PDB file of C-alpha atoms in Angstrom:
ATOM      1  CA  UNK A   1     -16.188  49.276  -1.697  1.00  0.00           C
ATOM      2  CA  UNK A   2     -12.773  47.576  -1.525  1.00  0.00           C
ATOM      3  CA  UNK A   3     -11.181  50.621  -0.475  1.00  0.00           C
ATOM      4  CA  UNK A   4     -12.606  50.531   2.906  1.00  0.00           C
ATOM      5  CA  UNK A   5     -11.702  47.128   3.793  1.00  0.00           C
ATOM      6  CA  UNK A   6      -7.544  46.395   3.773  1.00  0.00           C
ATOM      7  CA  UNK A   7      -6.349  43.207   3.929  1.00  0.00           C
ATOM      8  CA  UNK A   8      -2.911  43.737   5.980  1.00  0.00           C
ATOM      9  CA  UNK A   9      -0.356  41.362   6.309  1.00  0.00           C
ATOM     10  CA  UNK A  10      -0.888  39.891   9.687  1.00  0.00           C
ATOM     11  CA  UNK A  11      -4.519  39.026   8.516  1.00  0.00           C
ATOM     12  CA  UNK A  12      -2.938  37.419   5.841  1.00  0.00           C
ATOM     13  CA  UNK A  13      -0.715  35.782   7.744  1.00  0.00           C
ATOM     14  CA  UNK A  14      -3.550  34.674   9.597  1.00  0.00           C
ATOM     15  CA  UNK A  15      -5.776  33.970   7.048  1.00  0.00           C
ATOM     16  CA  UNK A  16      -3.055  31.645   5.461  1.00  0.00           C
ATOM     17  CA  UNK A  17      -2.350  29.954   8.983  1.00  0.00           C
ATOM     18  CA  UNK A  18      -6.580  28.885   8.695  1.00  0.00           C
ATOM     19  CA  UNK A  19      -6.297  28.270   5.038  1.00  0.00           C
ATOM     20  CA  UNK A  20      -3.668  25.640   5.355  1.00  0.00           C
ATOM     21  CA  UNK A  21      -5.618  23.709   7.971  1.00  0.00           C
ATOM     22  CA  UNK A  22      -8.827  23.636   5.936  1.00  0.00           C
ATOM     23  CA  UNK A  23      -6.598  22.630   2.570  1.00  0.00           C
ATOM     24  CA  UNK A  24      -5.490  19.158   4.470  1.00  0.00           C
ATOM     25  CA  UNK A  25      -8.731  18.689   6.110  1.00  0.00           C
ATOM     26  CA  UNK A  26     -10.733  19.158   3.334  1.00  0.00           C
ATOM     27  CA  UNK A  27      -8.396  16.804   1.412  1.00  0.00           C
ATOM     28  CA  UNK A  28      -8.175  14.048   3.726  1.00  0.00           C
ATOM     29  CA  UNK A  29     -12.390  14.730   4.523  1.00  0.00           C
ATOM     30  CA  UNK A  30     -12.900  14.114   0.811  1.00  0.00           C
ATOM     31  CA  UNK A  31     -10.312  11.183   0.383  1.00  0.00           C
ATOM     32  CA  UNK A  32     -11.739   9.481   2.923  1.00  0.00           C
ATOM     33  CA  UNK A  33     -15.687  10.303   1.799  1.00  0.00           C
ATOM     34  CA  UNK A  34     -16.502  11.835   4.726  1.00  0.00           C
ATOM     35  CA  UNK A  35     -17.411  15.120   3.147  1.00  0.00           C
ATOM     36  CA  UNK A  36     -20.403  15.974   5.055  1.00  0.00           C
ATOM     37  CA  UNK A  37     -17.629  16.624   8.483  1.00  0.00           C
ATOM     38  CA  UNK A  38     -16.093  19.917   6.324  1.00  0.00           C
ATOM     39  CA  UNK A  39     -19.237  21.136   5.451  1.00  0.00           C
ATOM     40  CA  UNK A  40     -19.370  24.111   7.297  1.00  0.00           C
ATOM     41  CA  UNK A  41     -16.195  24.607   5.464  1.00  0.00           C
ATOM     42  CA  UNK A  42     -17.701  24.811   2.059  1.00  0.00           C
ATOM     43  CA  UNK A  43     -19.821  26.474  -0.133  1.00  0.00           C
ATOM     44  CA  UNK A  44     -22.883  24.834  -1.075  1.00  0.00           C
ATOM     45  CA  UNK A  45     -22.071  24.046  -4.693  1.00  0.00           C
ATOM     46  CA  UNK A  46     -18.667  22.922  -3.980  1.00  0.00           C
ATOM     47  CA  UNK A  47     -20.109  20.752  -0.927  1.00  0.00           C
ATOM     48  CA  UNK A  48     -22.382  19.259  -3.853  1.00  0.00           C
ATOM     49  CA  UNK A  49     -19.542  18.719  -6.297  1.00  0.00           C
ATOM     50  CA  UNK A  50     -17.845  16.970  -3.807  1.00  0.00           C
ATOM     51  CA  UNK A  51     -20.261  14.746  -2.721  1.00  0.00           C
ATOM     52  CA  UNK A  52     -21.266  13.855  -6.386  1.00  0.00           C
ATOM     53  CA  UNK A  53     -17.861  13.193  -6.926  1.00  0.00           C
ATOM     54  CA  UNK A  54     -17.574  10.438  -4.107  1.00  0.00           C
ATOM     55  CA  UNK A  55     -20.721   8.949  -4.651  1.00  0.00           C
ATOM     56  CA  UNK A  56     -19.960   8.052  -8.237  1.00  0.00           C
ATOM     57  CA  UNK A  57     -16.754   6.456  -6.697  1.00  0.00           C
ATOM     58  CA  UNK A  58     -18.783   4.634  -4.163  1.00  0.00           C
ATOM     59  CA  UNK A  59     -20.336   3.553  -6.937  1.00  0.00           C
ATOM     60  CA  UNK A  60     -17.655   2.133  -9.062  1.00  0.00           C
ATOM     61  CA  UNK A  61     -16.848   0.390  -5.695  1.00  0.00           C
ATOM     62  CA  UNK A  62     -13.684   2.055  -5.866  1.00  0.00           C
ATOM     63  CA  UNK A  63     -11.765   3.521  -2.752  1.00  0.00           C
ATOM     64  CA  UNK A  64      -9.231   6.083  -2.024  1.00  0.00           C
ATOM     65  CA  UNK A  65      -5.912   5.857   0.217  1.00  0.00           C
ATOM     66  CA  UNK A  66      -4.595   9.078   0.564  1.00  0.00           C
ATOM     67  CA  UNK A  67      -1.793  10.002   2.525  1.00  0.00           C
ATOM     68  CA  UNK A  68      -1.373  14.189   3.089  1.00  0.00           C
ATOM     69  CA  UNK A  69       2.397  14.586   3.740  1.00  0.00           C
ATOM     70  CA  UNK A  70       2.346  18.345   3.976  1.00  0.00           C
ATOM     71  CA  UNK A  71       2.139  21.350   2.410  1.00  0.00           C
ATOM     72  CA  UNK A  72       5.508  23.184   0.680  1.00  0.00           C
ATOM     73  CA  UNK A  73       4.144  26.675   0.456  1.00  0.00           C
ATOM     74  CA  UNK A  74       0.927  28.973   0.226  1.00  0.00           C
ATOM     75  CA  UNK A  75       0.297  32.069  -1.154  1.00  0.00           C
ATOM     76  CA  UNK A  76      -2.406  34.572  -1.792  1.00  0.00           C
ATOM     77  CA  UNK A  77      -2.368  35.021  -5.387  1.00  0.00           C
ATOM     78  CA  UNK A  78      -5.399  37.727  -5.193  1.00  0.00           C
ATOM     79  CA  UNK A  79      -8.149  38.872  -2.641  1.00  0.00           C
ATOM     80  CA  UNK A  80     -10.696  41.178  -3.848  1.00  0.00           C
ATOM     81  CA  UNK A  81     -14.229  42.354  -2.112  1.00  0.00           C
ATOM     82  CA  UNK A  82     -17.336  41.913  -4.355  1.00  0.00           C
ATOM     83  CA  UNK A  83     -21.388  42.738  -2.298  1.00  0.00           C
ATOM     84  CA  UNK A  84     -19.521  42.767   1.017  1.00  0.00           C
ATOM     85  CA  UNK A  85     -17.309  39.449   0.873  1.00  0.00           C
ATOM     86  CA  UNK A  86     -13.907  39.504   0.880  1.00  0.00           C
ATOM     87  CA  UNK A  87     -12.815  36.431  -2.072  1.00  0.00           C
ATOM     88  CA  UNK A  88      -8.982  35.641  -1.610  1.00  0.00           C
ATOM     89  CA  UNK A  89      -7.280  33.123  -4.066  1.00  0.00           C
ATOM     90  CA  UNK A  90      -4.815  30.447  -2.810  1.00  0.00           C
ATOM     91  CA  UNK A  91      -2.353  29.256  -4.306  1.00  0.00           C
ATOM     92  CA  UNK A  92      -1.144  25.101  -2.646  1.00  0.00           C
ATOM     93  CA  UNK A  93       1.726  23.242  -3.282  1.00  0.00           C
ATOM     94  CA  UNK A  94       1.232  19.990  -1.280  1.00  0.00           C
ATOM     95  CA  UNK A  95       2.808  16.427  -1.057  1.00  0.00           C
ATOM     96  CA  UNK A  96       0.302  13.906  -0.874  1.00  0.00           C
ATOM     97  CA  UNK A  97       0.464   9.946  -1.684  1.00  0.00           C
ATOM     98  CA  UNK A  98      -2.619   8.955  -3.305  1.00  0.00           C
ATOM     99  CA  UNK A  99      -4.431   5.986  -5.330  1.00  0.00           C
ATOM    100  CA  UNK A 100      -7.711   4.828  -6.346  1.00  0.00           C
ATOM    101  CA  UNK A 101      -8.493   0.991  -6.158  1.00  0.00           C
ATOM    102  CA  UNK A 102     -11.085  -0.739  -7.878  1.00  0.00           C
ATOM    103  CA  UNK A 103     -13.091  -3.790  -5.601  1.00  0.00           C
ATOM    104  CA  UNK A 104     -10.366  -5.887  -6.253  1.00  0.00           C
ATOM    105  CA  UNK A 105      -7.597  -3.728  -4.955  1.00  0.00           C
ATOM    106  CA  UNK A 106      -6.187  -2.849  -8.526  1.00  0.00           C
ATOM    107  CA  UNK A 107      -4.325   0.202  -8.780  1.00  0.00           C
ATOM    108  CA  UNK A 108      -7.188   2.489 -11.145  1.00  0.00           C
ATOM    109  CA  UNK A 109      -4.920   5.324 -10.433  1.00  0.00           C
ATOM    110  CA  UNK A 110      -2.157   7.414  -8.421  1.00  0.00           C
ATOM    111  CA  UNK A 111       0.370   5.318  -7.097  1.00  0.00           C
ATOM    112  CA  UNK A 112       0.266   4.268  -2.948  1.00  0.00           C
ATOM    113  CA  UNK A 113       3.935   3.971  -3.274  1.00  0.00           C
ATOM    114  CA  UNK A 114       5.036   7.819  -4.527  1.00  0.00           C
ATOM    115  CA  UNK A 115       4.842  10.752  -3.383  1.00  0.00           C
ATOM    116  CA  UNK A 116       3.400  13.328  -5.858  1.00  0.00           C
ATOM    117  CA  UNK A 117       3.634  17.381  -5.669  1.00  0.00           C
ATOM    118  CA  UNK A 118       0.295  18.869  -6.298  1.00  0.00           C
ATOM    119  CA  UNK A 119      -0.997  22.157  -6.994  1.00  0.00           C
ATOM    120  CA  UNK A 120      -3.790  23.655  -6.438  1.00  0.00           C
ATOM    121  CA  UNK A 121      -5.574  27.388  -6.383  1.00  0.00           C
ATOM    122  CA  UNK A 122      -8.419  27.092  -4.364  1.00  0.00           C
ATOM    123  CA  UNK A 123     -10.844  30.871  -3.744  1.00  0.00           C
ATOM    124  CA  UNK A 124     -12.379  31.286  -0.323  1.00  0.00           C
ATOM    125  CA  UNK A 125     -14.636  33.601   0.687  1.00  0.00           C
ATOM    126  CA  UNK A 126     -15.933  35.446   3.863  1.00  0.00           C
ATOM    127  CA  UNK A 127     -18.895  38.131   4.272  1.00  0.00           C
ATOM    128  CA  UNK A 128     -17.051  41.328   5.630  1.00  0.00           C
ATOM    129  CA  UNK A 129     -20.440  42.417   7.706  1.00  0.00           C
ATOM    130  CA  UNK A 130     -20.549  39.021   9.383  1.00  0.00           C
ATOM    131  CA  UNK A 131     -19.554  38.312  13.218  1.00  0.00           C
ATOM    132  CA  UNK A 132     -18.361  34.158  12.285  1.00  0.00           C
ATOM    133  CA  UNK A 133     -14.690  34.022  11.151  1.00  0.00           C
ATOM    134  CA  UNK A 134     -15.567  31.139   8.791  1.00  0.00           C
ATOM    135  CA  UNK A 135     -14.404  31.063   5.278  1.00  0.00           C
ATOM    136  CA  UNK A 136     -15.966  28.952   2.713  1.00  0.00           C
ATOM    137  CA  UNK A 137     -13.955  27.548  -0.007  1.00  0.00           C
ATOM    138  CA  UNK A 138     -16.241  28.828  -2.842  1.00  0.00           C
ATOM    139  CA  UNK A 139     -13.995  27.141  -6.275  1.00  0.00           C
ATOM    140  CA  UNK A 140     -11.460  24.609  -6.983  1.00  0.00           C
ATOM    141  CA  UNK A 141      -9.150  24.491  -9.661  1.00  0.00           C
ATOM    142  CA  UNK A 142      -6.683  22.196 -10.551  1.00  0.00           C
TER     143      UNK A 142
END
């Protein structure tokens, strides 16, 4: 019931502190194809698309140089509690340089040279009756 569980603003300043951290090193995990580090991070399925996603550029023999300047703002567009987790909805506005190059260091896309404002609303989740203050990052969208 989402009446008995409040969500007051120093837990979402908190939350929001957390959130922030996992944004860039999920990011920079994922850029670099080390996705199996944030793990514990994610949600199964998203843990899957992600790893799908960087084995098919693995495949292509193409690689990623990403550069995560920071992040401009974050806010909580929406938390809600559905079977005992609270879900809260982020909202990212980040700088980050980024490119994809093919094997012969061609430019497939991004630019290494420009920064580029990106946003983001990413929904993470946490089981109100458990002890572990993990979140997962259950969606992406983009």
């Amino acid at each position: 019931d989402s009446k008995k569980y409040t969500f007051n603003d120093e837990e979402k300043k908190e939350f929001l502190k957390g959130a922030n951290i996992a944004y860039e090193t999920i990011i920079t995990s994922f850029a670099k194809g080390n996705i199996s580090e944030v793990k514990y991070l994610l949600d199964q399925s998203v843990f899957e698309q992600f790893k799908t996603a960087i084995k098919e550029r693995n495949n292509k023999g193409y690689t990623s140089e990403t550069t995560f300047i920071g992040i401009n703002s974050s806010e909580i567009k929406s938390h809600d509690v559905k079977n005992n987790f609270l879900e809260v909805t982020v909202d990212f506005v980040s700088e980050i340089i980024s490119s994809i190059k093919d094997k012969e260091k061609n430019i497939v896309s991004g630019n290494p040279d420009k920064i580029k404002k990106v946003h983001d609303t990413w929904k993470f989740s946490k089981n109100i009756k458990s002890t572990s203050p993990n979140w997962l990052l259950v969606d992406t969208q983009v």
